[in-house]
Amino acid sequence: MTTKIGILSDTHMIRRDPPFQQAVDLCFADASVILHAGDLTDISILDAFRGKEVHAVHGNMCHASSRNSLPEKKVVRIDGFSIGLIHGMGYRHHVEDFLLREFPDVDCIVSGHTHRPVCRHLYDILFINPGSFMGSGRYGAPGTYALLETGTALTGRILDVPQFR
């Protein structure tokens, strides 16, 4: 069995707008599961993923509605793989070591916060930071997201969010 998982973080929105919904619909059309690694800001942003299995954690910039409704971290199990999900904050160096302390026995760790996309294996664990879905570059850098696929192994990749504004 193969499952396609859409991963995003750092949307920093208080309400959905049409360009955001268009980007979500296009980027995650084939994903049956969504992982949001925090800083969604307002919990209503998750309504954009109706019809999909959604797992989310809160981040340091989330409103009270999100902090009170979402955990700081969680482990999600999909097709026999365990995936740690956390926003992460307060670290600048040795990010992977911090994440490994939070999730010592998982196959993949998904985090956010830095707005820097990462998809790499280290210590036999796949580390994914999808970057900022809404873009965060001073010079108009596009947003980024990740797609993760289960199978005999987990495979992930980082992609640019199409511009609709």
Tab-separated table of N, CA and C in Angstrom:
chain	number	residue	atom	x	y	z
A	1	MET	N	0.841	-1.191	0.000
A	1	MET	CA	0.000	0.000	0.000
A	1	MET	C	0.884	1.251	0.000
A	2	THR	N	0.484	2.230	-0.745
A	2	THR	CA	1.202	3.498	-0.825
A	2	THR	C	0.262	4.634	-0.440
A	3	THR	N	0.748	5.517	0.403
A	3	THR	CA	-0.013	6.697	0.792
A	3	THR	C	0.788	7.935	0.424
A	4	LYS	N	0.108	8.923	-0.150
A	4	LYS	CA	0.744	10.205	-0.457
A	4	LYS	C	0.373	11.199	0.642
A	5	ILE	N	1.403	11.825	1.192
A	5	ILE	CA	1.246	12.714	2.337
A	5	ILE	C	1.730	14.109	1.947
A	6	GLY	N	0.873	15.101	2.113
A	6	GLY	CA	1.250	16.487	1.876
A	6	GLY	C	1.725	17.117	3.170
A	7	ILE	N	2.825	17.859	3.100
A	7	ILE	CA	3.412	18.451	4.304
A	7	ILE	C	3.610	19.950	4.086
A	8	LEU	N	3.154	20.738	5.056
A	8	LEU	CA	3.368	22.174	5.000
A	8	LEU	C	3.576	22.726	6.399
A	9	SER	N	4.053	23.940	6.469
A	9	SER	CA	4.303	24.597	7.745
A	9	SER	C	4.297	26.100	7.532
A	10	ASP	N	4.224	26.813	8.620
A	10	ASP	CA	4.424	28.264	8.614
A	10	ASP	C	3.557	28.982	7.583
A	11	THR	N	2.247	28.707	7.650
A	11	THR	CA	1.317	29.412	6.768
A	11	THR	C	1.051	30.828	7.275
A	12	HIS	N	1.109	31.046	8.581
A	12	HIS	CA	0.978	32.383	9.175
A	12	HIS	C	-0.227	33.140	8.619
A	13	MET	N	-1.409	32.511	8.690
A	13	MET	CA	-2.620	33.148	8.161
A	13	MET	C	-3.712	33.164	9.218
A	14	ILE	N	-4.521	34.212	9.212
A	14	ILE	CA	-5.654	34.254	10.129
A	14	ILE	C	-6.952	33.846	9.437
A	15	ARG	N	-6.935	33.805	8.118
A	15	ARG	CA	-8.100	33.308	7.375
A	15	ARG	C	-7.640	32.843	5.992
A	16	ARG	N	-8.396	31.890	5.471
A	16	ARG	CA	-8.097	31.400	4.115
A	16	ARG	C	-8.519	32.446	3.101
A	17	ASP	N	-7.724	32.608	2.067
A	17	ASP	CA	-8.128	33.461	0.960
A	17	ASP	C	-8.106	32.609	-0.311
A	18	PRO	N	-8.718	33.078	-1.402
A	18	PRO	CA	-8.775	32.262	-2.621
A	18	PRO	C	-7.409	31.809	-3.141
A	19	PRO	N	-6.371	32.657	-3.158
A	19	PRO	CA	-5.074	32.157	-3.639
A	19	PRO	C	-4.519	31.018	-2.775
A	20	PHE	N	-4.719	31.109	-1.463
A	20	PHE	CA	-4.264	30.037	-0.578
A	20	PHE	C	-5.004	28.745	-0.898
A	21	GLN	N	-6.332	28.823	-1.039
A	21	GLN	CA	-7.111	27.623	-1.327
A	21	GLN	C	-6.727	27.030	-2.678
A	22	GLN	N	-6.474	27.875	-3.675
A	22	GLN	CA	-6.029	27.381	-4.986
A	22	GLN	C	-4.708	26.629	-4.859
A	23	ALA	N	-3.783	27.199	-4.102
A	23	ALA	CA	-2.474	26.559	-3.924
A	23	ALA	C	-2.620	25.227	-3.203
A	24	VAL	N	-3.436	25.197	-2.162
A	24	VAL	CA	-3.677	23.953	-1.422
A	24	VAL	C	-4.276	22.901	-2.346
A	25	ASP	N	-5.302	23.284	-3.095
A	25	ASP	CA	-5.975	22.328	-3.980
A	25	ASP	C	-5.023	21.759	-5.026
A	26	LEU	N	-4.150	22.586	-5.561
A	26	LEU	CA	-3.210	22.127	-6.579
A	26	LEU	C	-2.074	21.296	-5.974
A	27	CYS	N	-1.474	21.805	-4.915
A	27	CYS	CA	-0.306	21.131	-4.329
A	27	CYS	C	-0.650	19.787	-3.700
A	28	PHE	N	-1.820	19.690	-3.115
A	28	PHE	CA	-2.153	18.497	-2.345
A	28	PHE	C	-3.296	17.680	-2.946
A	29	ALA	N	-3.537	17.838	-4.237
A	29	ALA	CA	-4.631	17.131	-4.911
A	29	ALA	C	-4.530	15.623	-4.748
A	30	ASP	N	-3.332	15.068	-4.820
A	30	ASP	CA	-3.151	13.618	-4.748
A	30	ASP	C	-2.846	13.110	-3.347
A	31	ALA	N	-2.765	13.995	-2.379
A	31	ALA	CA	-2.432	13.592	-1.008
A	31	ALA	C	-3.704	13.246	-0.241
A	32	SER	N	-3.701	12.100	0.408
A	32	SER	CA	-4.849	11.725	1.236
A	32	SER	C	-4.637	12.111	2.693
A	33	VAL	N	-3.390	12.398	3.058
A	33	VAL	CA	-3.042	12.788	4.425
A	33	VAL	C	-2.281	14.110	4.362
A	34	ILE	N	-2.574	14.993	5.315
A	34	ILE	CA	-1.882	16.280	5.427
A	34	ILE	C	-1.225	16.367	6.797
A	35	LEU	N	0.040	16.787	6.809
A	35	LEU	CA	0.754	17.085	8.049
A	35	LEU	C	1.088	18.573	8.036
A	36	HIS	N	0.607	19.307	9.038
A	36	HIS	CA	0.934	20.734	9.158
A	36	HIS	C	1.833	20.892	10.375
A	37	ALA	N	3.058	21.369	10.155
A	37	ALA	CA	4.062	21.448	11.215
A	37	ALA	C	4.042	22.782	11.964
A	38	GLY	N	2.888	23.368	12.127
A	38	GLY	CA	2.738	24.508	13.016
A	38	GLY	C	2.886	25.874	12.381
A	39	ASP	N	2.587	26.875	13.209
A	39	ASP	CA	2.479	28.269	12.795
A	39	ASP	C	1.453	28.437	11.685
A	40	LEU	N	0.342	27.699	11.832
A	40	LEU	CA	-0.786	27.940	10.946
A	40	LEU	C	-1.444	29.249	11.355
A	41	THR	N	-1.221	29.688	12.540
A	41	THR	CA	-1.736	30.879	13.207
A	41	THR	C	-3.156	30.634	13.689
A	42	ASP	N	-4.142	30.570	12.816
A	42	ASP	CA	-5.514	30.313	13.248
A	42	ASP	C	-5.947	28.918	12.814
A	43	ILE	N	-6.611	28.214	13.708
A	43	ILE	CA	-6.992	26.813	13.461
A	43	ILE	C	-7.921	26.662	12.261
A	44	SER	N	-8.660	27.713	11.916
A	44	SER	CA	-9.589	27.623	10.782
A	44	SER	C	-8.864	27.377	9.458
A	45	ILE	N	-7.561	27.612	9.407
A	45	ILE	CA	-6.780	27.343	8.192
A	45	ILE	C	-6.891	25.868	7.807
A	46	LEU	N	-7.052	25.003	8.811
A	46	LEU	CA	-7.135	23.563	8.529
A	46	LEU	C	-8.401	23.194	7.765
A	47	ASP	N	-9.403	24.088	7.732
A	47	ASP	CA	-10.619	23.826	6.952
A	47	ASP	C	-10.315	23.710	5.459
A	48	ALA	N	-9.185	24.202	5.031
A	48	ALA	CA	-8.793	24.117	3.615
A	48	ALA	C	-8.563	22.677	3.173
A	49	PHE	N	-8.423	21.767	4.137
A	49	PHE	CA	-8.074	20.378	3.821
A	49	PHE	C	-9.242	19.420	4.048
A	50	ARG	N	-10.450	19.913	3.908
A	50	ARG	CA	-11.635	19.058	4.101
A	50	ARG	C	-11.557	17.833	3.204
A	51	GLY	N	-11.957	16.688	3.770
A	51	GLY	CA	-11.949	15.442	3.016
A	51	GLY	C	-10.642	14.687	3.120
A	52	LYS	N	-9.659	15.263	3.800
A	52	LYS	CA	-8.365	14.601	3.967
A	52	LYS	C	-8.136	14.324	5.453
A	53	GLU	N	-7.319	13.341	5.732
A	53	GLU	CA	-6.894	13.074	7.106
A	53	GLU	C	-5.839	14.125	7.452
A	54	VAL	N	-6.095	14.921	8.485
A	54	VAL	CA	-5.207	16.034	8.824
A	54	VAL	C	-4.614	15.841	10.214
A	55	HIS	N	-3.298	16.031	10.305
A	55	HIS	CA	-2.582	16.026	11.581
A	55	HIS	C	-1.827	17.339	11.656
A	56	ALA	N	-1.940	18.031	12.788
A	56	ALA	CA	-1.278	19.326	12.925
A	56	ALA	C	-0.799	19.522	14.354
A	57	VAL	N	0.203	20.362	14.493
A	57	VAL	CA	0.708	20.780	15.798
A	57	VAL	C	0.731	22.307	15.812
A	58	HIS	N	0.767	22.878	17.019
A	58	HIS	CA	0.834	24.341	17.081
A	58	HIS	C	2.285	24.798	17.056
A	59	GLY	N	2.468	26.058	16.703
A	59	GLY	CA	3.797	26.660	16.679
A	59	GLY	C	3.847	27.888	17.563
A	60	ASN	N	4.975	28.539	17.590
A	60	ASN	CA	5.175	29.680	18.481
A	60	ASN	C	4.377	30.919	18.079
A	61	MET	N	3.884	30.987	16.855
A	61	MET	CA	3.124	32.152	16.399
A	61	MET	C	1.617	31.885	16.319
A	62	CYS	N	1.165	30.767	16.842
A	62	CYS	CA	-0.248	30.405	16.740
A	62	CYS	C	-1.107	31.190	17.727
A	63	HIS	N	-2.321	31.492	17.306
A	63	HIS	CA	-3.315	32.096	18.186
A	63	HIS	C	-3.724	31.087	19.254
A	64	ALA	N	-4.407	31.572	20.277
A	64	ALA	CA	-4.854	30.712	21.377
A	64	ALA	C	-5.729	29.566	20.872
A	65	SER	N	-6.545	29.813	19.845
A	65	SER	CA	-7.417	28.750	19.322
A	65	SER	C	-6.601	27.553	18.857
A	66	SER	N	-5.463	27.805	18.263
A	66	SER	CA	-4.601	26.717	17.795
A	66	SER	C	-3.817	26.094	18.943
A	67	ARG	N	-3.266	26.932	19.821
A	67	ARG	CA	-2.487	26.401	20.951
A	67	ARG	C	-3.343	25.530	21.858
A	68	ASN	N	-4.612	25.911	22.036
A	68	ASN	CA	-5.498	25.150	22.915
A	68	ASN	C	-6.052	23.895	22.258
A	69	SER	N	-6.078	23.849	20.941
A	69	SER	CA	-6.678	22.721	20.223
A	69	SER	C	-5.668	21.718	19.681
A	70	LEU	N	-4.427	22.138	19.516
A	70	LEU	CA	-3.424	21.283	18.880
A	70	LEU	C	-2.279	20.995	19.840
A	71	PRO	N	-1.693	19.802	19.746
A	71	PRO	CA	-0.555	19.484	20.614
A	71	PRO	C	0.720	20.185	20.149
A	72	GLU	N	1.719	20.196	21.016
A	72	GLU	CA	3.030	20.742	20.658
A	72	GLU	C	3.774	19.776	19.747
A	73	LYS	N	3.550	18.488	19.973
A	73	LYS	CA	4.175	17.460	19.137
A	73	LYS	C	3.310	16.218	19.170
A	74	LYS	N	3.494	15.355	18.165
A	74	LYS	CA	2.762	14.089	18.132
A	74	LYS	C	3.478	13.119	17.209
A	75	VAL	N	3.140	11.848	17.346
A	75	VAL	CA	3.638	10.809	16.445
A	75	VAL	C	2.451	10.277	15.662
A	76	VAL	N	2.601	10.240	14.354
A	76	VAL	CA	1.565	9.748	13.450
A	76	VAL	C	2.074	8.448	12.847
A	77	ARG	N	1.206	7.440	12.784
A	77	ARG	CA	1.582	6.163	12.175
A	77	ARG	C	0.804	5.981	10.874
A	78	ILE	N	1.554	5.771	9.796
A	78	ILE	CA	0.945	5.613	8.471
A	78	ILE	C	1.638	4.461	7.761
A	79	ASP	N	0.871	3.460	7.378
A	79	ASP	CA	1.386	2.312	6.616
A	79	ASP	C	2.611	1.668	7.263
A	80	GLY	N	2.606	1.577	8.583
A	80	GLY	CA	3.705	0.931	9.297
A	80	GLY	C	4.891	1.832	9.594
A	81	PHE	N	4.854	3.070	9.144
A	81	PHE	CA	5.927	4.032	9.427
A	81	PHE	C	5.482	4.977	10.541
A	82	SER	N	6.411	5.365	11.394
A	82	SER	CA	6.108	6.346	12.436
A	82	SER	C	6.769	7.674	12.068
A	83	ILE	N	5.966	8.738	12.177
A	83	ILE	CA	6.406	10.072	11.770
A	83	ILE	C	6.213	11.021	12.947
A	84	GLY	N	7.306	11.614	13.416
A	84	GLY	CA	7.229	12.622	14.462
A	84	GLY	C	6.898	13.968	13.840
A	85	LEU	N	5.970	14.688	14.452
A	85	LEU	CA	5.522	15.984	13.932
A	85	LEU	C	5.664	17.029	15.032
A	86	ILE	N	6.412	18.096	14.754
A	86	ILE	CA	6.669	19.150	15.740
A	86	ILE	C	6.957	20.445	14.983
A	87	HIS	N	6.619	21.569	15.599
A	87	HIS	CA	7.009	22.832	14.962
A	87	HIS	C	8.494	23.076	15.204
A	88	GLY	N	8.886	22.989	16.458
A	88	GLY	CA	10.282	23.243	16.813
A	88	GLY	C	10.513	24.732	16.942
A	89	MET	N	11.270	25.103	17.943
A	89	MET	CA	11.604	26.516	18.105
A	89	MET	C	12.735	26.655	19.099
A	90	GLY	N	13.442	27.734	18.996
A	90	GLY	CA	14.477	28.027	19.959
A	90	GLY	C	15.822	27.388	19.674
A	91	TYR	N	15.918	26.613	18.619
A	91	TYR	CA	17.218	26.028	18.295
A	91	TYR	C	17.765	26.698	17.043
A	92	ARG	N	19.072	26.820	16.976
A	92	ARG	CA	19.719	27.392	15.794
A	92	ARG	C	20.750	26.437	15.219
A	93	HIS	N	21.365	25.677	16.088
A	93	HIS	CA	22.417	24.761	15.670
A	93	HIS	C	22.049	23.357	16.135
A	94	HIS	N	22.569	22.368	15.463
A	94	HIS	CA	22.334	20.971	15.842
A	94	HIS	C	20.835	20.657	15.879
A	95	VAL	N	20.135	21.123	14.873
A	95	VAL	CA	18.684	20.949	14.798
A	95	VAL	C	18.308	19.474	14.868
A	96	GLU	N	19.011	18.639	14.120
A	96	GLU	CA	18.677	17.218	14.092
A	96	GLU	C	18.842	16.579	15.463
A	97	ASP	N	19.854	16.988	16.222
A	97	ASP	CA	20.044	16.435	17.566
A	97	ASP	C	18.871	16.786	18.471
A	98	PHE	N	18.397	18.027	18.388
A	98	PHE	CA	17.227	18.437	19.155
A	98	PHE	C	16.014	17.584	18.773
A	99	LEU	N	15.798	17.417	17.476
A	99	LEU	CA	14.640	16.657	17.008
A	99	LEU	C	14.736	15.189	17.398
A	100	LEU	N	15.931	14.626	17.363
A	100	LEU	CA	16.115	13.227	17.772
A	100	LEU	C	15.814	13.027	19.251
A	101	ARG	N	16.113	14.015	20.078
A	101	ARG	CA	15.762	13.905	21.503
A	101	ARG	C	14.249	13.895	21.683
A	102	GLU	N	13.546	14.633	20.843
A	102	GLU	CA	12.082	14.674	20.924
A	102	GLU	C	11.445	13.387	20.401
A	103	PHE	N	12.062	12.788	19.385
A	103	PHE	CA	11.511	11.597	18.730
A	103	PHE	C	12.624	10.575	18.503
A	104	PRO	N	13.007	9.819	19.540
A	104	PRO	CA	14.144	8.898	19.382
A	104	PRO	C	13.850	7.651	18.547
A	105	ASP	N	12.594	7.277	18.390
A	105	ASP	CA	12.275	6.004	17.738
A	105	ASP	C	11.258	6.159	16.615
A	106	VAL	N	11.548	7.012	15.641
A	106	VAL	CA	10.641	7.194	14.509
A	106	VAL	C	11.401	6.992	13.204
A	107	ASP	N	10.643	6.851	12.129
A	107	ASP	CA	11.233	6.693	10.795
A	107	ASP	C	11.467	8.030	10.102
A	108	CYS	N	10.690	9.040	10.505
A	108	CYS	CA	10.743	10.353	9.854
A	108	CYS	C	10.396	11.417	10.890
A	109	ILE	N	11.046	12.563	10.806
A	109	ILE	CA	10.713	13.697	11.667
A	109	ILE	C	10.385	14.887	10.773
A	110	VAL	N	9.185	15.437	10.977
A	110	VAL	CA	8.725	16.611	10.242
A	110	VAL	C	8.700	17.790	11.211
A	111	SER	N	9.355	18.874	10.825
A	111	SER	CA	9.390	20.074	11.664
A	111	SER	C	9.205	21.305	10.788
A	112	GLY	N	9.073	22.453	11.430
A	112	GLY	CA	8.927	23.718	10.723
A	112	GLY	C	9.823	24.770	11.355
A	113	HIS	N	9.288	25.960	11.529
A	113	HIS	CA	9.873	27.077	12.253
A	113	HIS	C	10.949	27.853	11.502
A	114	THR	N	11.883	27.193	10.864
A	114	THR	CA	13.024	27.896	10.270
A	114	THR	C	12.711	28.535	8.921
A	115	HIS	N	11.627	28.120	8.285
A	115	HIS	CA	11.246	28.564	6.936
A	115	HIS	C	12.265	28.114	5.891
A	116	ARG	N	13.133	27.196	6.246
A	116	ARG	CA	14.145	26.684	5.312
A	116	ARG	C	13.823	25.235	4.964
A	117	PRO	N	13.541	24.944	3.700
A	117	PRO	CA	13.191	23.572	3.328
A	117	PRO	C	14.377	22.618	3.446
A	118	VAL	N	14.077	21.440	3.989
A	118	VAL	CA	15.075	20.378	4.162
A	118	VAL	C	14.394	19.048	3.890
A	119	CYS	N	15.078	18.179	3.176
A	119	CYS	CA	14.617	16.799	2.992
A	119	CYS	C	15.868	15.949	2.857
A	120	ARG	N	16.262	15.300	3.952
A	120	ARG	CA	17.493	14.510	3.917
A	120	ARG	C	17.465	13.405	4.959
A	121	HIS	N	18.224	12.360	4.675
A	121	HIS	CA	18.389	11.248	5.605
A	121	HIS	C	19.606	11.492	6.481
A	122	LEU	N	19.459	11.192	7.754
A	122	LEU	CA	20.557	11.259	8.708
A	122	LEU	C	20.255	10.238	9.789
A	123	TYR	N	21.221	9.424	10.127
A	123	TYR	CA	21.030	8.371	11.142
A	123	TYR	C	19.869	7.443	10.774
A	124	ASP	N	19.682	7.151	9.514
A	124	ASP	CA	18.594	6.287	9.032
A	124	ASP	C	17.207	6.866	9.287
A	125	ILE	N	17.125	8.159	9.505
A	125	ILE	CA	15.846	8.841	9.701
A	125	ILE	C	15.716	9.906	8.613
A	126	LEU	N	14.514	10.034	8.060
A	126	LEU	CA	14.246	11.071	7.073
A	126	LEU	C	13.805	12.337	7.810
A	127	PHE	N	14.541	13.423	7.643
A	127	PHE	CA	14.207	14.715	8.232
A	127	PHE	C	13.585	15.587	7.147
A	128	ILE	N	12.397	16.126	7.452
A	128	ILE	CA	11.721	17.008	6.497
A	128	ILE	C	11.305	18.292	7.201
A	129	ASN	N	11.696	19.407	6.635
A	129	ASN	CA	11.141	20.710	6.976
A	129	ASN	C	10.634	21.260	5.645
A	130	PRO	N	9.314	21.424	5.504
A	130	PRO	CA	8.786	21.841	4.205
A	130	PRO	C	9.061	23.299	3.857
A	131	GLY	N	9.637	24.056	4.783
A	131	GLY	CA	9.817	25.485	4.551
A	131	GLY	C	8.517	26.223	4.831
A	132	SER	N	8.413	27.441	4.374
A	132	SER	CA	7.222	28.258	4.580
A	132	SER	C	6.310	28.148	3.361
A	133	PHE	N	5.075	27.688	3.586
A	133	PHE	CA	4.145	27.504	2.473
A	133	PHE	C	3.829	28.833	1.781
A	134	MET	N	3.804	29.913	2.534
A	134	MET	CA	3.421	31.207	1.973
A	134	MET	C	4.600	31.984	1.403
A	135	GLY	N	5.776	31.443	1.487
A	135	GLY	CA	6.950	32.170	1.003
A	135	GLY	C	7.418	33.142	2.062
A	136	SER	N	8.685	33.372	2.112
A	136	SER	CA	9.194	34.267	3.148
A	136	SER	C	10.402	35.057	2.687
A	137	GLY	N	10.675	34.989	1.418
A	137	GLY	CA	11.859	35.678	0.916
A	137	GLY	C	11.622	37.159	0.719
A	138	ARG	N	12.589	37.934	1.054
A	138	ARG	CA	12.528	39.379	0.883
A	138	ARG	C	12.424	39.741	-0.596
A	139	TYR	N	12.913	38.859	-1.460
A	139	TYR	CA	12.918	39.141	-2.896
A	139	TYR	C	11.882	38.312	-3.646
A	140	GLY	N	10.808	37.956	-2.981
A	140	GLY	CA	9.725	37.253	-3.637
A	140	GLY	C	9.945	35.769	-3.833
A	141	ALA	N	10.763	35.159	-2.973
A	141	ALA	CA	10.986	33.715	-3.069
A	141	ALA	C	9.658	32.992	-2.895
A	142	PRO	N	9.415	31.958	-3.689
A	142	PRO	CA	8.145	31.239	-3.577
A	142	PRO	C	8.073	30.456	-2.277
A	143	GLY	N	6.856	30.124	-1.896
A	143	GLY	CA	6.672	29.217	-0.782
A	143	GLY	C	7.096	27.819	-1.195
A	144	THR	N	7.279	26.964	-0.213
A	144	THR	CA	7.655	25.579	-0.480
A	144	THR	C	6.808	24.645	0.367
A	145	TYR	N	6.752	23.397	-0.063
A	145	TYR	CA	6.043	22.349	0.660
A	145	TYR	C	6.738	21.036	0.355
A	146	ALA	N	6.302	19.981	1.019
A	146	ALA	CA	6.906	18.667	0.787
A	146	ALA	C	5.824	17.646	0.487
A	147	LEU	N	6.202	16.650	-0.278
A	147	LEU	CA	5.373	15.470	-0.491
A	147	LEU	C	6.159	14.274	0.000
A	148	LEU	N	5.480	13.416	0.730
A	148	LEU	CA	6.071	12.209	1.289
A	148	LEU	C	5.239	11.036	0.816
A	149	GLU	N	5.899	9.967	0.409
A	149	GLU	CA	5.197	8.789	-0.076
A	149	GLU	C	5.674	7.566	0.682
A	150	THR	N	4.699	6.740	1.094
A	150	THR	CA	5.046	5.478	1.732
A	150	THR	C	5.176	4.411	0.651
A	151	GLY	N	5.754	3.330	0.995
A	151	GLY	CA	5.965	2.198	0.086
A	151	GLY	C	6.879	1.240	0.816
A	152	THR	N	7.870	0.697	0.141
A	152	THR	CA	8.844	-0.132	0.847
A	152	THR	C	9.735	0.736	1.731
A	153	ALA	N	9.829	2.026	1.403
A	153	ALA	CA	10.556	3.011	2.203
A	153	ALA	C	9.825	4.340	2.080
A	154	LEU	N	10.160	5.282	2.940
A	154	LEU	CA	9.611	6.629	2.828
A	154	LEU	C	10.449	7.433	1.837
A	155	THR	N	9.784	8.105	0.920
A	155	THR	CA	10.491	8.988	-0.006
A	155	THR	C	9.848	10.370	0.065
A	156	GLY	N	10.679	11.385	0.122
A	156	GLY	CA	10.177	12.746	0.234
A	156	GLY	C	10.844	13.661	-0.761
A	157	ARG	N	10.178	14.778	-1.037
A	157	ARG	CA	10.759	15.793	-1.911
A	157	ARG	C	10.150	17.149	-1.578
A	158	ILE	N	10.923	18.184	-1.856
A	158	ILE	CA	10.504	19.570	-1.641
A	158	ILE	C	10.096	20.162	-2.990
A	159	LEU	N	8.993	20.915	-2.990
A	159	LEU	CA	8.508	21.558	-4.213
A	159	LEU	C	8.161	23.018	-3.938
A	160	ASP	N	8.160	23.829	-4.991
A	160	ASP	CA	7.745	25.230	-4.883
A	160	ASP	C	6.229	25.335	-5.000
A	161	VAL	N	5.648	26.232	-4.222
A	161	VAL	CA	4.218	26.515	-4.302
A	161	VAL	C	3.982	27.431	-5.503
A	162	PRO	N	3.015	27.099	-6.375
A	162	PRO	CA	2.700	27.990	-7.503
A	162	PRO	C	2.201	29.344	-6.994
A	163	GLN	N	2.494	30.390	-7.720
A	163	GLN	CA	2.064	31.743	-7.344
A	163	GLN	C	0.688	32.029	-7.946
A	164	PHE	N	-0.271	32.466	-7.096
A	164	PHE	CA	-1.617	32.788	-7.575
A	164	PHE	C	-1.999	34.231	-7.290
A	165	ARG	N	-1.111	35.017	-6.741
A	165	ARG	CA	-1.488	36.387	-6.326
A	165	ARG	C	-1.278	37.376	-7.428
